[in-house]
N, CA, C and O atoms as a MOPAC input file, in Angstrom:
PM7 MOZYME 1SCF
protein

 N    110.68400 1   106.25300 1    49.55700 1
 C    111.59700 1   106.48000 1    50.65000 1
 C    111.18400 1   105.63400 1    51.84100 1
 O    110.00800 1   105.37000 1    52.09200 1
 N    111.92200 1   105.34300 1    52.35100 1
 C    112.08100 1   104.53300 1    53.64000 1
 C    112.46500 1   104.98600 1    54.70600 1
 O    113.41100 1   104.43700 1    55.27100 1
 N    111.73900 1   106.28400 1    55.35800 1
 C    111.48800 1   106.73800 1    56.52400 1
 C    110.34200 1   107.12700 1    56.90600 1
 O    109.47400 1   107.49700 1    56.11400 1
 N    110.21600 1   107.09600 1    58.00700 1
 C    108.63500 1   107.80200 1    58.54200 1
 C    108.65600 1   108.87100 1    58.97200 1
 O    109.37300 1   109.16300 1    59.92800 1
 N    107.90200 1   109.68900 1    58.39400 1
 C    107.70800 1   111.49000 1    58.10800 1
 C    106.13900 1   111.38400 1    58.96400 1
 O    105.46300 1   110.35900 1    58.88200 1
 N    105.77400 1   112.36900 1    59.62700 1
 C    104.27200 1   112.58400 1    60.72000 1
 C    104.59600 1   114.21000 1    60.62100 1
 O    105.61200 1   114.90300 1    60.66200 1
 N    103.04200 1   114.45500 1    60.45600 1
 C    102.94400 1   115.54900 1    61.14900 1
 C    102.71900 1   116.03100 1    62.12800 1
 O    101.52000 1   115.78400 1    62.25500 1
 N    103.18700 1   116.89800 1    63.47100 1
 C    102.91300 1   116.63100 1    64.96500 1
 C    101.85300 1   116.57600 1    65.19700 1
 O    101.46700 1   116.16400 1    66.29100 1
 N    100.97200 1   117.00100 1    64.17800 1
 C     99.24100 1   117.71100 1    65.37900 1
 C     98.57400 1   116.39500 1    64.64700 1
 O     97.35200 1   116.33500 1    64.78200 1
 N     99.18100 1   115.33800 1    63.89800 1
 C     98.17600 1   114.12500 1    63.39300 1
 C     99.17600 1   112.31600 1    63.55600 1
 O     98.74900 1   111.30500 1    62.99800 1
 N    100.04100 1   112.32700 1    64.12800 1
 C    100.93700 1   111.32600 1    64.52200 1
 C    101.42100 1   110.37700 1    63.73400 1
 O    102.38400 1   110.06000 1    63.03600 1
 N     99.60200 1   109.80200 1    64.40200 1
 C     99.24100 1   108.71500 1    63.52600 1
 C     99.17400 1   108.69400 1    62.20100 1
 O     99.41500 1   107.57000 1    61.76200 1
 N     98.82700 1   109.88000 1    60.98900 1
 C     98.99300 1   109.56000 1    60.10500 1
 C    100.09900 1   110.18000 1    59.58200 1
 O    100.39200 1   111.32800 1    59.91600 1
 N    101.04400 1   109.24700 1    58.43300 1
 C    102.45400 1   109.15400 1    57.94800 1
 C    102.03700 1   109.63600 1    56.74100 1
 O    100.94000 1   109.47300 1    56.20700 1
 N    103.35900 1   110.47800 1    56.19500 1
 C    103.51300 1   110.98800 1    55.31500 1
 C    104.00500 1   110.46000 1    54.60700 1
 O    104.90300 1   109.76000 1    55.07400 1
 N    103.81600 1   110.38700 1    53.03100 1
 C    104.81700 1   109.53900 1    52.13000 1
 C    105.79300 1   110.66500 1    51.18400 1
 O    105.42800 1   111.03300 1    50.06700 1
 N    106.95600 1   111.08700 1    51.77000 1
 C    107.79600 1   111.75800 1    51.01200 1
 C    108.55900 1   111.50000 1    49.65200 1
 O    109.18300 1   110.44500 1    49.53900 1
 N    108.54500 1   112.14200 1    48.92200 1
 C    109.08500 1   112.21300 1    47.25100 1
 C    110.62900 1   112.43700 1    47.56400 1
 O    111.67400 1   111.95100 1    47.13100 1
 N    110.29600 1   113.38800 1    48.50700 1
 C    111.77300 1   114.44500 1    48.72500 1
 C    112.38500 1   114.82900 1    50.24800 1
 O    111.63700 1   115.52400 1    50.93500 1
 N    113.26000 1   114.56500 1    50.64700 1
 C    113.77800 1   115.29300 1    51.89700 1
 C    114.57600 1   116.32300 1    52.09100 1
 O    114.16600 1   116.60500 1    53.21700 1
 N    115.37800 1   117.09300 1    51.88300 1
 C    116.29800 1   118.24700 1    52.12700 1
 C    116.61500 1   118.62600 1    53.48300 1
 O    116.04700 1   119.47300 1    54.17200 1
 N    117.52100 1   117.94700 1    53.75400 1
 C    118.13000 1   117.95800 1    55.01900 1
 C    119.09600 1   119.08700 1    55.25900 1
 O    119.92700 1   119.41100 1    54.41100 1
 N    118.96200 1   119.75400 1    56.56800 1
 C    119.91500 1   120.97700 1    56.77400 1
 C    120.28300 1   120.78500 1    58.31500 1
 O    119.95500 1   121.58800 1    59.18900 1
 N    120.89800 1   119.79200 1    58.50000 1
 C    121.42500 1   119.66500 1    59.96000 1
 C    120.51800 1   119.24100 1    60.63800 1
 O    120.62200 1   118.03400 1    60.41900 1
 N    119.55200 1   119.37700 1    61.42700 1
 C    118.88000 1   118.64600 1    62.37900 1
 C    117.94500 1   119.32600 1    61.50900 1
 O    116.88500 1   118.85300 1    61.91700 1
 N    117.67100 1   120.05000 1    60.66500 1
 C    116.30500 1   120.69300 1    60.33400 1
 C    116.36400 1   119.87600 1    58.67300 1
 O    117.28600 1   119.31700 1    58.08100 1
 N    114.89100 1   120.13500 1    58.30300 1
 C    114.92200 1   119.50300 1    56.96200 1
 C    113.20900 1   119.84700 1    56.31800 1
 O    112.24800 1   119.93800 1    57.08100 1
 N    113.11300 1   119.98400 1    54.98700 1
 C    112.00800 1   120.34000 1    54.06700 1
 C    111.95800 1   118.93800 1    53.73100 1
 O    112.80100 1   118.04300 1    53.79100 1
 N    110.38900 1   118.99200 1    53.25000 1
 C    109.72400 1   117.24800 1    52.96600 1
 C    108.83400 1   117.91300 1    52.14600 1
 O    108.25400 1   118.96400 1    52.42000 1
 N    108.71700 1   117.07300 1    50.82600 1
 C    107.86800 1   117.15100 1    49.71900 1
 C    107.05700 1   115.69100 1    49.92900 1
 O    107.65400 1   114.61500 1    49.90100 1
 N    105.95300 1   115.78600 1    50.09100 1
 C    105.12200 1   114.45800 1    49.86500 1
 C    104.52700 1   114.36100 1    48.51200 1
 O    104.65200 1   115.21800 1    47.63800 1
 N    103.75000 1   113.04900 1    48.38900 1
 C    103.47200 1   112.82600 1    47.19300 1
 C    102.64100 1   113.19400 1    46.97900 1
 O    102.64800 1   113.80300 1    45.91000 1
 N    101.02900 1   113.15800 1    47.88000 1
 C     99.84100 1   113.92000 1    47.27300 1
 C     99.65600 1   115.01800 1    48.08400 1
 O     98.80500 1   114.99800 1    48.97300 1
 N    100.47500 1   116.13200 1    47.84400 1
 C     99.94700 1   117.57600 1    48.44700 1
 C    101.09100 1   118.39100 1    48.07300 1
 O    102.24800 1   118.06400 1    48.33600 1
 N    100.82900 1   119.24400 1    47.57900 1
 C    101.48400 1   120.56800 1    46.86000 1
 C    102.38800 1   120.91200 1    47.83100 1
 O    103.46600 1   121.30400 1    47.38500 1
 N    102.28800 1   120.88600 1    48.91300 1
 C    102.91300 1   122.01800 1    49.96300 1
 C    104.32200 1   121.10900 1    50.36700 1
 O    104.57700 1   119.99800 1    49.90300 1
 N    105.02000 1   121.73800 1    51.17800 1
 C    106.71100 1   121.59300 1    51.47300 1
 C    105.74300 1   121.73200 1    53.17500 1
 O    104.78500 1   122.43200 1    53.50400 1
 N    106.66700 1   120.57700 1    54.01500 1
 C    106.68000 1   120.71600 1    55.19000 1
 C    108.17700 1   120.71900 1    56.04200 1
 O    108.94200 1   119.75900 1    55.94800 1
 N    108.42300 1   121.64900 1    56.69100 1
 C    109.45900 1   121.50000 1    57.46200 1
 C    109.26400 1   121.31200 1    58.74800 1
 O    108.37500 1   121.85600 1    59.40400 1
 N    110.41700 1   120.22200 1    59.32800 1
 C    110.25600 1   119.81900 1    60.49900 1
 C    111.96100 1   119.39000 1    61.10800 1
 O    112.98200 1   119.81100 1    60.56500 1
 N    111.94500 1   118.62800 1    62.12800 1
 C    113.11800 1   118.02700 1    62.59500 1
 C    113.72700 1   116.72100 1    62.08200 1
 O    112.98400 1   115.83500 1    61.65900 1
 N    115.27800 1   116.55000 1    62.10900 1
 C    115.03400 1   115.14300 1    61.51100 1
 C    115.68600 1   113.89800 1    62.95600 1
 O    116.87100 1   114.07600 1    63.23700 1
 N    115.13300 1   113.04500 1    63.56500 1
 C    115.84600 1   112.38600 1    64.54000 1
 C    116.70500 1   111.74900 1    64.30300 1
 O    117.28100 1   111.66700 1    63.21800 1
 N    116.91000 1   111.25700 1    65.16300 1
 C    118.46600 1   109.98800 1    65.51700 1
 C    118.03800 1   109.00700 1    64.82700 1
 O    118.78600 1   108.41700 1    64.04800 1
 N    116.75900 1   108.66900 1    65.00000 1
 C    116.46100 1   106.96600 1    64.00300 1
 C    116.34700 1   107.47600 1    62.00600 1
 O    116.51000 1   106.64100 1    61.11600 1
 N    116.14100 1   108.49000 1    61.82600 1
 C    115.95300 1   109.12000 1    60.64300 1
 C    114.50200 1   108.94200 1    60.26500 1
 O    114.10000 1   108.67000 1    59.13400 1
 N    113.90800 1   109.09000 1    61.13100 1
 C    112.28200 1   109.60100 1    61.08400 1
 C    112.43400 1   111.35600 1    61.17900 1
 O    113.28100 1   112.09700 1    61.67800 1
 N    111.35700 1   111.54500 1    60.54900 1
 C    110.85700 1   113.02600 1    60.87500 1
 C    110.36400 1   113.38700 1    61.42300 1
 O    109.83800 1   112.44700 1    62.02000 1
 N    109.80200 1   114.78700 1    62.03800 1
 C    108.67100 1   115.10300 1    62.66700 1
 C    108.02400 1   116.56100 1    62.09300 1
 O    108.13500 1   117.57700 1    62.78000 1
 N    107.38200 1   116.58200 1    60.86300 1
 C    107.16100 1   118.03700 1    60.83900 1
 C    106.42300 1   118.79100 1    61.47200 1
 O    105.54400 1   118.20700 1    62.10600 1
 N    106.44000 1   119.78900 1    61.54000 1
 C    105.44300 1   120.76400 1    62.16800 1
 C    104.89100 1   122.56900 1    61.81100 1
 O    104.26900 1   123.37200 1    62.50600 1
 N    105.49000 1   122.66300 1    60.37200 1
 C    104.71900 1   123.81900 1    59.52700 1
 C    105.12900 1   123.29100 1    58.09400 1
 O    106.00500 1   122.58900 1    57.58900 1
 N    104.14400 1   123.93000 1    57.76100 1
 C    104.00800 1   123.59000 1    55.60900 1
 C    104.04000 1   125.06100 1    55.39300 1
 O    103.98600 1   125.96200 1    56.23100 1
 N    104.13300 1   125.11700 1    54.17100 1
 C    104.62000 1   126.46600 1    52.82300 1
 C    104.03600 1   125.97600 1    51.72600 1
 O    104.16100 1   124.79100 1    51.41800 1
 N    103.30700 1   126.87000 1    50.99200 1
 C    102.95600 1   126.56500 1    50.24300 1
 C    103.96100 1   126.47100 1    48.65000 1
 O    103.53500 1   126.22500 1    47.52200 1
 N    105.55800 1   126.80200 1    49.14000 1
 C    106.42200 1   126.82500 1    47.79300 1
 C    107.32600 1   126.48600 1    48.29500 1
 O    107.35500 1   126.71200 1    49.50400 1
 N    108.32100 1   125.90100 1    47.78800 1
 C    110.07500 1   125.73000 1    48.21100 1
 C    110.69600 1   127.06300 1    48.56100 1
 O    111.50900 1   127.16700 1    49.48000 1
 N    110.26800 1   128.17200 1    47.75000 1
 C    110.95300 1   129.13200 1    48.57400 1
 C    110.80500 1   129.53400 1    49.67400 1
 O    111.77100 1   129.81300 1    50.38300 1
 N    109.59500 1   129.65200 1    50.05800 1
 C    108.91000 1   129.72900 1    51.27600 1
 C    109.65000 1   129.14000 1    52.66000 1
 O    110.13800 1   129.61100 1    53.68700 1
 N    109.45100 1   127.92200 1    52.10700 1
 C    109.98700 1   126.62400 1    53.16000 1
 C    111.59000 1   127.16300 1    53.43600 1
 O    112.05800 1   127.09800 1    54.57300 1
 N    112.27200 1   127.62500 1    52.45400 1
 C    113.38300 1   127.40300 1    52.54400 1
 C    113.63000 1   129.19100 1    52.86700 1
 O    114.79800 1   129.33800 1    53.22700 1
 N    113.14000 1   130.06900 1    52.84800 1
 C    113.15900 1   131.25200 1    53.56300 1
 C    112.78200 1   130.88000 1    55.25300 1
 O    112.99700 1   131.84600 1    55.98500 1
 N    112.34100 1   129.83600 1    55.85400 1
 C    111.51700 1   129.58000 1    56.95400 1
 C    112.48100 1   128.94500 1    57.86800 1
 O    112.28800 1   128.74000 1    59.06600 1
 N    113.49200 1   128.66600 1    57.22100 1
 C    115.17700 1   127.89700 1    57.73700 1
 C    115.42000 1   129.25700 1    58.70600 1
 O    116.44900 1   129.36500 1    59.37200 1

């Protein structure tokens, strides 16, 4: 994928997402090396910004 995904509390380092699931300005991110679902915001340029993980899709997606 060809956007840049961060997590807020680490900026600088980018996430490499598998998966996005977009829900209006909000959206779940699956990366490639880590189990967990992060949800965050999605901007105007179509970068992300997450700022909590779940350890399951349901989770994440109960967290909407």
């Amino acid at each position: 994928m060809d956007r840049t995904v961060v997590y807020y509390d680490a900026a600088d380092a980018v996430l490499h997402p598998t998966l996005i699931l977009e829900f209006g300005e909000l959206c779940i991110v699956k990366v490639s090396d880590d189990d967990d679902w992060y949800m965050g915001s999605l901007n105007d340029d179509g970068s992300v910004i997450c700022w909590s993980s779940y350890a399951d899709l349901h989770d994440a997606l109960r967290g909407l």
